[in-house]
Tab-separated table of C-alpha atoms and ligand atoms in Angstrom:
chain	number	residue	atom	x	y	z
S	1	UNK	CA	68.950	83.240	153.812
S	2	UNK	CA	66.032	85.363	153.797
S	3	UNK	CA	63.874	85.960	156.614
S	4	UNK	CA	60.489	85.932	157.362
S	5	UNK	CA	59.256	89.219	158.738
S	6	UNK	CA	58.238	90.048	162.182
S	7	UNK	CA	54.353	91.719	162.249
S	8	UNK	CA	51.866	91.590	165.077
S	9	UNK	CA	52.616	90.169	168.777
S	10	UNK	CA	50.451	87.279	170.136
S	11	UNK	CA	49.818	87.918	173.732
S	12	UNK	CA	49.633	84.639	175.778
S	13	UNK	CA	47.901	85.484	179.534
S	14	UNK	CA	49.285	82.534	181.905
S	15	UNK	CA	47.153	82.595	185.248
S	16	UNK	CA	49.628	84.105	187.976
S	17	UNK	CA	51.901	86.114	185.391
S	18	UNK	CA	52.074	89.391	183.424
S	19	UNK	CA	50.562	88.709	180.067
S	20	UNK	CA	53.754	88.118	177.977
S	21	UNK	CA	53.753	89.400	174.360
S	22	UNK	CA	55.713	86.872	171.531
S	23	UNK	CA	56.164	87.989	168.253
S	24	UNK	CA	54.485	87.218	164.702
S	25	UNK	CA	56.410	86.239	162.362
S	26	UNK	CA	55.307	86.304	158.445
S	27	UNK	CA	56.704	83.793	156.095
S	28	UNK	CA	57.438	84.918	152.261
S	29	UNK	CA	53.898	82.373	150.999
S	30	UNK	CA	52.162	84.462	153.871
S	31	UNK	CA	51.802	81.916	156.270
S	32	UNK	CA	51.953	83.189	160.232
S	33	UNK	CA	53.985	81.384	162.931
S	34	UNK	CA	54.397	82.254	166.768
S	35	UNK	CA	58.317	82.341	167.513
S	36	UNK	CA	57.985	80.598	170.768
S	37	UNK	CA	61.865	80.331	170.673
S	38	UNK	CA	61.876	81.875	174.268
S	39	UNK	CA	58.804	80.750	176.274
S	40	UNK	CA	60.300	78.530	178.612
S	41	UNK	CA	62.736	81.909	179.446
S	42	UNK	CA	59.906	84.460	180.019
S	43	UNK	CA	57.413	81.820	181.438
S	44	UNK	CA	58.902	78.876	182.726
S	45	UNK	CA	56.723	76.789	180.558
S	46	UNK	CA	57.274	74.365	177.624
S	47	UNK	CA	54.836	73.940	175.082
S	48	UNK	CA	53.757	70.494	174.488
S	49	UNK	CA	53.054	69.145	170.670
S	50	UNK	CA	52.626	65.240	169.977
S	51	UNK	CA	54.012	64.350	166.328
S	52	UNK	CA	54.889	68.630	166.353
S	53	UNK	CA	51.611	69.137	164.366
S	54	UNK	CA	51.400	72.424	165.272
S	55	UNK	CA	55.654	73.486	165.513
S	56	UNK	CA	57.944	74.867	162.775
S	57	UNK	CA	61.593	73.479	163.860
S	58	UNK	CA	62.930	76.654	161.336
S	59	UNK	CA	62.724	78.960	158.637
S	60	UNK	CA	63.498	77.311	155.288
S	61	UNK	CA	63.554	78.630	151.615
S	62	UNK	CA	63.604	75.280	150.025
S	63	UNK	CA	59.921	74.151	149.815
S	64	UNK	CA	56.695	75.550	150.305
S	65	UNK	CA	53.703	72.933	150.702
S	66	UNK	CA	49.937	74.308	151.358
S	67	UNK	CA	48.120	70.879	152.596
S	68	UNK	CA	44.843	72.658	152.416
S	69	UNK	CA	44.922	73.801	148.788
S	70	UNK	CA	47.446	70.952	147.513
S	71	UNK	CA	50.406	73.364	146.421
S	72	UNK	CA	53.714	71.868	146.129
S	73	UNK	CA	56.529	74.358	144.941
S	74	UNK	CA	60.725	73.460	145.083
S	75	UNK	CA	62.632	76.810	145.354
S	76	UNK	CA	59.459	78.565	143.808
S	77	UNK	CA	58.882	76.358	140.851
S	78	UNK	CA	55.338	74.019	141.127
S	79	UNK	CA	56.169	70.670	141.163
S	80	UNK	CA	53.747	70.206	137.840
S	81	UNK	CA	55.856	72.532	135.994
S	82	UNK	CA	59.136	70.863	137.639
S	83	UNK	CA	57.873	67.287	136.690
S	84	UNK	CA	57.120	67.863	133.024
S	85	UNK	CA	59.569	70.160	132.017
S	86	UNK	CA	62.721	69.276	133.814
S	87	UNK	CA	65.225	66.156	134.608
S	88	UNK	CA	65.882	64.880	138.036
S	89	UNK	CA	69.600	65.862	137.970
S	90	UNK	CA	68.105	69.249	137.502
S	91	UNK	CA	65.895	69.416	139.804
S	92	UNK	CA	68.835	67.897	142.057
S	93	UNK	CA	70.628	70.887	141.474
S	94	UNK	CA	67.902	73.514	142.043
S	95	UNK	CA	67.513	71.768	145.484
S	96	UNK	CA	71.145	71.619	146.665
S	97	UNK	CA	72.095	75.057	145.229
S	98	UNK	CA	68.694	77.859	145.105
S	99	UNK	CA	68.900	77.575	141.116
S	100	UNK	CA	68.124	76.248	138.041
S	101	UNK	CA	71.427	74.740	136.401
S	102	UNK	CA	72.511	77.059	133.394
S	103	UNK	CA	73.934	75.481	130.395
S	104	UNK	CA	77.939	75.408	132.329
S	105	UNK	CA	76.093	74.402	135.720
S	106	UNK	CA	74.755	71.645	133.819
S	107	UNK	CA	77.218	70.000	132.369
S	108	UNK	CA	79.851	70.386	135.316
S	109	UNK	CA	76.758	68.725	137.782
S	110	UNK	CA	76.388	65.502	134.877
S	111	UNK	CA	80.215	65.744	135.044
S	112	UNK	CA	81.013	65.542	139.115
S	113	UNK	CA	77.886	62.865	139.030
S	114	UNK	CA	79.782	60.879	136.587
S	115	UNK	CA	82.764	60.709	138.479
S	116	UNK	CA	81.808	60.178	141.599
S	117	UNK	CA	79.452	57.081	140.340
S	118	UNK	CA	82.121	54.369	141.205
S	119	UNK	CA	81.892	52.405	145.015
S	120	UNK	CA	85.667	52.075	146.525
S	121	UNK	CA	86.290	48.419	145.743
S	122	UNK	CA	86.518	47.828	149.304
S	123	UNK	CA	82.896	48.933	149.503
S	124	UNK	CA	81.849	46.282	147.166
S	125	UNK	CA	82.448	43.601	149.131
S	126	UNK	CA	80.570	44.810	152.564
S	127	UNK	CA	77.699	43.485	150.022
S	128	UNK	CA	78.604	40.235	150.158
S	129	UNK	CA	78.617	39.774	153.526
S	130	UNK	CA	75.016	41.039	154.459
S	131	UNK	CA	72.613	37.488	154.895
S	132	UNK	CA	70.632	36.277	152.123
S	133	UNK	CA	67.157	38.468	152.203
S	134	UNK	CA	69.052	41.193	153.961
S	135	UNK	CA	66.567	44.202	153.465
S	136	UNK	CA	68.036	46.980	150.997
S	137	UNK	CA	66.647	49.506	153.230
S	138	UNK	CA	69.233	48.119	155.812
S	139	UNK	CA	71.991	47.742	153.528
S	140	UNK	CA	71.384	51.336	151.774
S	141	UNK	CA	71.184	53.017	155.303
S	142	UNK	CA	74.624	51.094	156.727
S	143	UNK	CA	76.966	51.747	153.050
S	144	UNK	CA	75.980	55.612	153.494
S	145	UNK	CA	77.033	55.522	157.077
S	146	UNK	CA	79.879	54.131	155.483
S	147	UNK	CA	81.175	56.350	153.242
S	148	UNK	CA	82.012	58.477	156.178
S	149	UNK	CA	84.940	55.986	156.569
S	150	UNK	CA	86.437	56.172	152.592
S	151	UNK	CA	85.854	60.003	152.867
S	152	UNK	CA	86.451	61.251	156.516
S	153	UNK	CA	87.006	65.120	154.840
S	154	UNK	CA	83.452	65.917	156.535
S	155	UNK	CA	83.413	63.490	159.605
S	156	UNK	CA	85.331	66.370	161.263
S	157	UNK	CA	82.849	69.616	162.945
S	158	UNK	CA	81.392	70.862	159.799
S	159	UNK	CA	82.299	74.281	160.580
S	160	UNK	CA	85.515	74.185	159.553
S	161	UNK	CA	84.778	72.504	156.460
S	162	UNK	CA	84.492	74.641	153.649
S	163	UNK	CA	81.714	74.761	150.581
S	164	UNK	CA	83.364	73.053	148.063
S	165	UNK	CA	84.106	70.564	150.759
S	166	UNK	CA	80.202	69.966	150.912
S	167	UNK	CA	79.489	70.309	147.450
S	168	UNK	CA	81.766	67.655	146.181
S	169	UNK	CA	80.473	65.418	149.148
S	170	UNK	CA	76.689	66.009	147.469
S	171	UNK	CA	77.797	65.091	144.221
S	172	UNK	CA	79.586	62.048	145.199
S	173	UNK	CA	76.735	60.941	148.023
S	174	UNK	CA	73.673	61.470	145.002
S	175	UNK	CA	76.238	59.481	142.630
S	176	UNK	CA	77.351	56.483	144.643
S	177	UNK	CA	73.859	56.446	146.497
S	178	UNK	CA	72.437	55.371	142.952
S	179	UNK	CA	75.138	52.837	142.203
S	180	UNK	CA	74.764	51.247	146.153
S	181	UNK	CA	71.098	51.018	145.739
S	182	UNK	CA	71.739	49.216	142.515
S	183	UNK	CA	74.390	46.868	143.902
S	184	UNK	CA	72.301	45.950	146.721
S	185	UNK	CA	69.572	44.926	144.514
S	186	UNK	CA	72.086	42.602	142.630
S	187	UNK	CA	73.212	41.360	146.261
S	188	UNK	CA	69.677	40.077	146.671
S	189	UNK	CA	69.258	38.347	143.653
S	190	UNK	CA	72.487	36.917	144.193
S	191	UNK	CA	74.013	38.226	140.541
S	192	UNK	CA	77.030	40.300	140.282
S	193	UNK	CA	77.180	43.789	140.206
S	194	UNK	CA	77.192	45.737	137.156
S	195	UNK	CA	79.452	48.792	137.057
S	196	UNK	CA	77.906	52.553	135.907
S	197	UNK	CA	78.843	54.000	132.943
S	198	UNK	CA	79.918	57.206	131.837
S	199	UNK	CA	77.818	57.360	128.364
S	200	UNK	CA	74.303	56.769	130.405
S	201	UNK	CA	72.676	59.891	132.503
S	202	UNK	CA	71.388	59.625	135.720
S	203	UNK	CA	68.338	57.204	135.586
S	204	UNK	CA	68.983	55.645	132.915
S	205	UNK	CA	72.651	54.817	134.396
S	206	UNK	CA	70.495	53.217	137.070
S	207	UNK	CA	67.946	51.154	135.161
S	208	UNK	CA	71.061	49.783	133.546
S	209	UNK	CA	72.528	48.387	136.744
S	210	UNK	CA	70.141	47.329	137.947
S	211	UNK	CA	68.190	45.209	134.831
S	212	UNK	CA	71.414	44.025	132.444
S	213	UNK	CA	73.343	41.239	133.019
S	214	UNK	CA	76.419	39.979	131.146
S	215	UNK	CA	73.646	37.104	130.411
S	216	UNK	CA	70.873	38.822	129.785
S	217	UNK	CA	70.937	42.811	127.943
S	218	UNK	CA	68.859	45.002	129.087
S	219	UNK	CA	66.781	48.001	126.468
S	220	UNK	CA	66.187	51.064	128.054
S	221	UNK	CA	63.301	52.044	127.597
S	222	UNK	CA	62.661	55.891	127.361
S	223	UNK	CA	59.207	56.106	128.627
S	224	UNK	CA	61.033	54.033	131.889
S	225	UNK	CA	63.632	56.330	131.959
S	226	UNK	CA	60.497	59.213	132.204
S	227	UNK	CA	58.783	57.273	134.673
S	228	UNK	CA	61.809	57.289	136.547
S	229	UNK	CA	62.547	60.745	136.042
S	230	UNK	CA	59.148	62.189	137.077
S	231	UNK	CA	59.027	59.815	140.396
S	232	UNK	CA	62.298	61.241	141.548
S	233	UNK	CA	61.416	64.803	141.066
S	234	UNK	CA	58.134	64.052	142.864
S	235	UNK	CA	59.697	63.138	145.812
S	236	UNK	CA	63.047	65.331	145.680
S	237	UNK	CA	61.398	66.871	148.423
S	238	UNK	CA	59.098	67.449	151.174
S	239	UNK	CA	59.732	70.425	153.679
S	240	UNK	CA	60.058	69.288	156.889
S	241	UNK	CA	58.937	65.615	156.843
S	242	UNK	CA	59.464	62.383	159.182
S	243	UNK	CA	62.747	61.599	157.506
S	244	UNK	CA	64.029	65.257	156.362
S	245	UNK	CA	63.208	65.964	160.368
S	246	UNK	CA	65.855	63.007	161.314
S	247	UNK	CA	68.006	64.417	159.156
S	248	UNK	CA	68.376	68.239	160.546
S	249	UNK	CA	67.773	66.755	163.919
S	250	UNK	CA	70.963	64.360	163.992
S	251	UNK	CA	72.850	67.257	161.516
S	252	UNK	CA	72.024	69.170	164.290
S	253	UNK	CA	74.807	67.664	166.548
S	254	UNK	CA	77.027	68.072	163.399
S	255	UNK	CA	77.552	64.987	162.428
S	256	UNK	CA	78.643	64.688	158.879
S	257	UNK	CA	76.583	63.958	155.979
S	258	UNK	CA	76.626	60.770	155.360
S	259	UNK	CA	75.595	59.817	158.969
S	260	UNK	CA	72.654	62.409	158.989
S	261	UNK	CA	71.315	61.138	155.719
S	262	UNK	CA	71.700	57.355	156.747
S	263	UNK	CA	69.799	58.265	159.573
S	264	UNK	CA	66.883	59.845	157.154
S	265	UNK	CA	66.947	56.610	155.452
S	266	UNK	CA	66.490	54.480	158.466
S	267	UNK	CA	63.017	56.991	158.922
S	268	UNK	CA	61.990	56.782	155.412
S	269	UNK	CA	62.022	53.012	155.537
S	270	UNK	CA	58.780	53.503	158.361
S	271	UNK	CA	55.650	51.900	157.072
S	272	UNK	CA	54.291	55.386	158.108
S	273	UNK	CA	56.437	56.910	156.369
S	274	UNK	CA	57.910	55.908	152.778
S	275	UNK	CA	57.774	52.426	153.560
S	276	UNK	CA	54.206	52.681	152.578
S	277	UNK	CA	54.720	52.445	148.803
S	278	UNK	CA	55.573	48.703	149.844
S	279	UNK	CA	52.664	48.273	152.316
S	280	UNK	CA	50.364	49.512	149.382
S	281	UNK	CA	51.750	47.018	147.176
S	282	UNK	CA	51.606	44.583	149.978
S	283	UNK	CA	47.914	45.434	150.777
S	284	UNK	CA	47.131	44.388	147.258
S	285	UNK	CA	48.820	41.281	146.739
S	286	UNK	CA	46.974	40.010	149.858
S	287	UNK	CA	43.269	41.323	148.797
S	288	UNK	CA	44.173	38.948	145.849
S	289	UNK	CA	45.187	36.260	147.652
S	290	UNK	CA	42.877	36.301	149.814
S	291	UNK	CA	40.167	37.182	147.167
S	292	UNK	CA	38.687	40.406	149.131
S	293	UNK	CA	37.257	42.717	147.498
S	294	UNK	CA	37.837	46.518	147.310
S	295	UNK	CA	34.274	47.266	148.619
S	296	UNK	CA	34.832	44.292	152.134
S	297	UNK	CA	38.982	45.930	152.554
S	298	UNK	CA	37.000	49.638	152.557
S	299	UNK	CA	34.202	48.167	154.846
S	300	UNK	CA	37.380	46.534	157.365
S	301	UNK	CA	39.346	49.223	157.494
S	302	UNK	CA	36.148	51.557	158.241
S	303	UNK	CA	35.432	48.638	161.249
S	304	UNK	CA	38.445	48.564	162.938
S	305	UNK	CA	38.684	51.495	164.902
S	306	UNK	CA	42.151	52.862	163.668
S	307	UNK	CA	43.818	48.846	163.193
S	308	UNK	CA	43.639	48.426	159.580
S	309	UNK	CA	44.556	51.103	157.488
S	310	UNK	CA	44.160	52.051	153.902
S	311	UNK	CA	47.846	52.113	153.095
S	312	UNK	CA	48.738	55.304	150.188
S	313	UNK	CA	45.733	57.062	151.918
S	314	UNK	CA	46.145	60.194	154.380
S	315	UNK	CA	49.137	62.537	154.757
S	316	UNK	CA	49.754	64.821	158.112
S	317	UNK	CA	49.797	68.201	155.928
S	318	UNK	CA	47.396	67.218	153.033
S	319	UNK	CA	44.033	67.737	153.607
S	320	UNK	CA	42.864	67.685	150.285
S	321	UNK	CA	44.255	65.592	146.862
S	322	UNK	CA	47.993	65.521	147.444
S	323	UNK	CA	49.545	66.953	144.110
S	324	UNK	CA	52.101	64.069	143.967
S	325	UNK	CA	49.728	62.109	144.228
S	326	UNK	CA	48.140	63.832	140.902
S	327	UNK	CA	51.250	63.473	138.683
S	328	UNK	CA	52.109	59.830	139.593
S	329	UNK	CA	49.188	58.881	138.712
S	330	UNK	CA	49.222	60.138	135.743
S	331	UNK	CA	52.702	58.365	135.144
S	332	UNK	CA	51.491	55.903	136.016
S	333	UNK	CA	48.934	55.859	133.035
S	334	UNK	CA	51.318	57.165	130.724
S	335	UNK	CA	53.594	54.218	131.415
S	336	UNK	CA	51.011	51.081	131.234
S	337	UNK	CA	50.049	52.161	128.015
S	338	UNK	CA	53.127	53.030	126.402
S	339	UNK	CA	54.427	49.730	127.532
S	340	UNK	CA	50.930	48.122	126.829
S	341	UNK	CA	51.063	46.087	129.976
S	342	UNK	CA	48.162	45.608	132.491
S	343	UNK	CA	47.978	44.425	136.186
S	344	UNK	CA	44.958	43.614	137.786
S	345	UNK	CA	46.349	44.627	141.047
S	346	UNK	CA	46.116	48.503	139.501
S	347	UNK	CA	42.348	47.727	138.795
S	348	UNK	CA	42.332	47.415	142.477
S	349	UNK	CA	43.996	50.057	143.499
S	350	UNK	CA	41.917	52.602	140.933
S	351	UNK	CA	38.295	50.714	142.546
S	352	UNK	CA	40.348	51.110	146.236
S	353	UNK	CA	40.272	54.721	145.567
S	354	UNK	CA	37.204	55.380	143.653
S	355	UNK	CA	35.368	53.729	146.758
S	356	UNK	CA	37.396	55.961	149.349
S	357	UNK	CA	36.643	58.751	147.836
S	358	UNK	CA	33.406	58.333	147.578
S	359	UNK	CA	32.923	57.146	151.227
S	360	UNK	CA	31.723	59.595	154.400
S	361	UNK	CA	34.436	57.921	156.563
S	362	UNK	CA	37.279	59.319	154.395
S	363	UNK	CA	35.841	62.443	153.148
S	364	UNK	CA	35.203	63.124	157.063
S	365	UNK	CA	39.098	62.664	157.772
S	366	UNK	CA	40.079	64.721	154.615
S	367	UNK	CA	42.138	60.940	153.808
S	368	UNK	CA	42.973	60.746	149.862
S	369	UNK	CA	45.794	59.457	148.348
S	370	UNK	CA	49.021	60.347	148.621
S	371	UNK	CA	52.300	60.202	147.085
S	372	UNK	CA	53.046	56.155	148.020
S	373	UNK	CA	49.355	55.120	146.251
S	374	UNK	CA	50.295	54.665	143.317
S	375	UNK	CA	54.339	55.009	143.069
S	376	UNK	CA	54.510	51.146	143.742
S	377	UNK	CA	52.703	50.235	140.999
S	378	UNK	CA	54.751	52.002	138.283
S	379	UNK	CA	57.821	50.378	139.730
S	380	UNK	CA	56.355	46.887	140.296
S	381	UNK	CA	56.203	47.742	135.878
S	382	UNK	CA	59.431	48.952	135.631
S	383	UNK	CA	60.246	45.106	137.667
S	384	UNK	CA	61.635	46.788	140.563
S	385	UNK	CA	60.646	43.879	143.335
S	386	UNK	CA	58.453	45.665	146.419
S	387	UNK	CA	61.577	45.447	148.849
S	388	UNK	CA	63.502	48.092	146.349
S	389	UNK	CA	60.347	50.285	146.791
S	390	UNK	CA	61.207	52.711	149.719
S	391	UNK	CA	65.181	52.488	148.161
S	392	UNK	CA	63.771	54.122	144.976
S	393	UNK	CA	61.878	56.816	147.452
S	394	UNK	CA	65.193	57.597	148.989
S	395	UNK	CA	66.851	58.051	146.050
S	396	UNK	CA	64.277	60.379	145.213
S	397	UNK	CA	64.650	62.057	148.488
S	398	UNK	CA	68.336	62.419	148.530
S	399	UNK	CA	68.918	65.953	146.878
S	400	UNK	CA	66.194	67.319	149.775
S	401	UNK	CA	68.099	65.433	152.173
S	402	UNK	CA	70.966	67.539	151.196
S	403	UNK	CA	69.552	70.542	151.053
S	404	UNK	CA	68.059	70.813	154.479
S	405	UNK	CA	71.685	69.543	156.004
S	406	UNK	CA	73.330	72.418	154.314
S	407	UNK	CA	70.734	75.296	154.474
S	408	UNK	CA	70.552	74.540	158.523
S	409	UNK	CA	74.599	74.184	158.739
S	410	UNK	CA	74.812	77.753	156.957
S	411	UNK	CA	72.117	79.126	159.489
S	412	UNK	CA	73.325	81.022	162.367
S	413	UNK	CA	70.707	79.932	164.586
S	414	UNK	CA	70.952	76.172	163.946
S	415	UNK	CA	71.600	74.788	167.319
S	416	UNK	CA	71.469	71.631	168.772
S	417	UNK	CA	67.854	69.966	168.163
S	418	UNK	CA	66.821	68.897	171.568
S	419	UNK	CA	63.044	68.867	172.452
S	420	UNK	CA	61.631	69.525	176.274
S	421	UNK	CA	59.271	66.723	177.944
S	422	UNK	CA	56.495	66.947	180.471
S	423	UNK	CA	57.941	64.305	182.649
S	424	UNK	CA	54.775	61.833	184.292
S	425	UNK	CA	56.962	59.063	185.990
S	426	UNK	CA	57.143	58.948	189.772
S	427	UNK	CA	58.528	61.171	192.224
S	428	UNK	CA	61.677	60.789	194.004
S	429	UNK	CA	62.118	57.805	195.561
S	430	UNK	CA	64.849	55.371	196.935
S	431	UNK	CA	66.242	51.967	196.810
S	432	UNK	CA	63.749	49.099	199.110
S	433	UNK	CA	66.718	46.804	200.991
S	434	UNK	CA	65.244	43.796	198.851
S	435	UNK	CA	66.336	45.908	195.567
S	436	UNK	CA	70.212	46.258	196.700
S	437	UNK	CA	72.382	43.474	195.539
S	438	UNK	CA	74.098	42.174	198.798
S	439	UNK	CA	77.968	42.931	198.654
S	440	UNK	CA	78.942	38.942	198.800
S	441	UNK	CA	76.324	38.546	196.215
S	442	UNK	CA	77.833	41.142	193.456
S	443	UNK	CA	81.013	39.759	194.176
S	444	UNK	CA	79.604	36.051	192.515
S	445	UNK	CA	77.649	37.749	190.082
S	446	UNK	CA	80.970	40.223	189.119
S	447	UNK	CA	82.796	37.096	188.642
S	448	UNK	CA	80.647	35.484	186.076
L	1	LIG	N1	43.623	54.667	156.810
L	1	LIG	C1	42.132	54.556	157.511
L	1	LIG	N2	42.011	55.456	158.202
L	1	LIG	C2	42.977	56.373	158.280
L	1	LIG	C3	44.002	56.272	157.409
L	1	LIG	C4	44.612	55.797	156.804
L	1	LIG	N3	45.102	55.196	155.576
L	1	LIG	N4	44.596	57.637	157.623
L	1	LIG	C5	44.477	58.728	159.058
L	1	LIG	N5	43.547	57.508	158.895
L	1	LIG	C6	42.223	58.061	160.460
L	1	LIG	C7	43.134	57.781	161.618
L	1	LIG	O1	42.854	56.518	161.749
L	1	LIG	C8	42.444	58.621	162.228
L	1	LIG	O2	40.837	58.097	162.153
L	1	LIG	P1	40.230	58.703	164.040
L	1	LIG	O3	39.898	60.324	163.755
L	1	LIG	O4	38.823	58.128	163.433
L	1	LIG	O5	41.096	58.211	165.022
L	1	LIG	C9	41.946	60.023	161.600
L	1	LIG	O6	42.358	59.035	159.965
L	1	LIG	C10	43.249	61.232	161.828
L	1	LIG	O7	44.434	60.126	161.276
L	1	LIG	P2	46.080	60.302	162.352
L	1	LIG	O8	46.532	59.097	162.364
L	1	LIG	O9	45.840	61.612	163.480
L	1	LIG	O10	46.668	61.245	160.783
L	1	LIG	P3	47.746	61.280	161.015
L	1	LIG	O11	48.363	63.217	160.709
L	1	LIG	O12	49.031	61.384	162.507
L	1	LIG	O13	48.615	60.441	159.881
L	1	LIG	C11	48.944	59.499	158.660
L	1	LIG	C12	48.861	61.017	159.101
L	1	LIG	C13	50.444	58.289	159.451
L	1	LIG	C14	50.358	59.615	157.009
L	1	LIG	C15	48.839	58.383	158.084
L	1	LIG	O14	47.469	59.075	157.137
L	1	LIG	C16	48.993	57.286	157.881
L	1	LIG	O15	48.801	56.228	158.768
L	1	LIG	N6	48.476	56.527	156.157
L	1	LIG	C17	48.712	55.310	156.199
L	1	LIG	C18	50.167	55.187	155.998
L	1	LIG	C19	51.039	56.169	154.509
L	1	LIG	O16	50.442	56.061	153.493
L	1	LIG	N7	51.566	56.989	155.155
L	1	LIG	C20	52.891	57.837	153.761
L	1	LIG	C21	52.226	59.089	153.521
L	1	LIG	S1	52.994	60.105	153.094
L	1	LIG	C22	54.447	59.979	153.147
L	1	LIG	O17	55.367	60.358	154.336
L	1	LIG	C23	55.542	59.749	151.873
């Protein structure tokens, strides 16, 4: 892997200590970082950084993101170009393997994805034991971690697993996650599952498993396949985001790929992260139900002192328009035109965006639409229920999680991730007599 270049040295002056030098490293796109790896060893102090706003947890060669300029590159390729000219499975290959597949690699990759599409029949039975109304994200993470019981070859210490086993597990997971997602949807609506088909490509296969049924044929429309391909591509990686960091952190304990990805799925579920796509549509539905106009909503958000959010707006890293949101907005316009459909919630979202972008509150805080603002409305047009939106995000993000897990394991500097803290609790104290259970009372309690 390519390593950052040492440049200058930053000097840190701590009262009572001689000034210490810390190496400044420059990445391949010109970003600079102070290497603080030895901060504690050299000074006895730790760095405190809430939300890791200023902390780079690793060097990575997968995705480049510039939040000020709105740039997003996967392995050097602009996401706009990939969304326009590639298919999701090729982008998945690119992220995991570092280069676009040639003809033969594309064939092999498709074959592998096809070969692993089926679930073990015993796994299929798991679905019948989740309660009605179980959230598909809960099912998804549970099923993914269960894969490690069926494919235990990756469950030992990762250092002893060869590249081939890791590549196979990556293809298996990419393929099976799609099947698990579709099966969990079928379970949630009480319909029998539809098996994957070898004659269909990745996205078409998914749509068929989701929407066809013995009594209701489903027409796979190319416009829908295109929109989903674009959505999966723009979600495919986003460097050290919350769920990817979860995958790396859990993976640093050397758990298997399935366990690490299950952790990523759980992190993605949260409304501040991937769960925001569901929240956007719920927010719009609530506005419609209450007869609340976009103007009123914006005022409520502004007056709430942070208690009420405009979901789908704002981003930790982007301080300009999220380039993915631009792509998704165009994909949304294209799809609605092609399907010749109208959704009043889309009108509402467009007006919310327009008003927010013109408002000082949002401008001063650099709040722009993020990838989640228009993605839910596309899923809705396709017929995907809102509980499944974050599952769709997970399907898209999976190649990124796999790529980061793999990159981390290949890096000899990949240590157990274990942050420090600044303790602010009570000082040393001892149990008072009334805090200790008497021996005779303890015997009674133990007997219960
Ligand atoms: N609506 C209203 N106000 C907002 C929003 C929003 N969506 N996002 C941030 N703000 C405000 C905050 O209240 C804060 O205001 P203050 O300075 O007056 O206290 C200011 O903007 C800065 O916000 P922070 O929360 O400090 O910024 P942070 O980088 O921690 O938050 C986050 C990023 C979590 C994404 C935030 O913008 C948010 O909650 N957005 C809504 C949820 C969402 O859409 N999440 C998806 C993000 S994309 C993804 O993960 C796939």
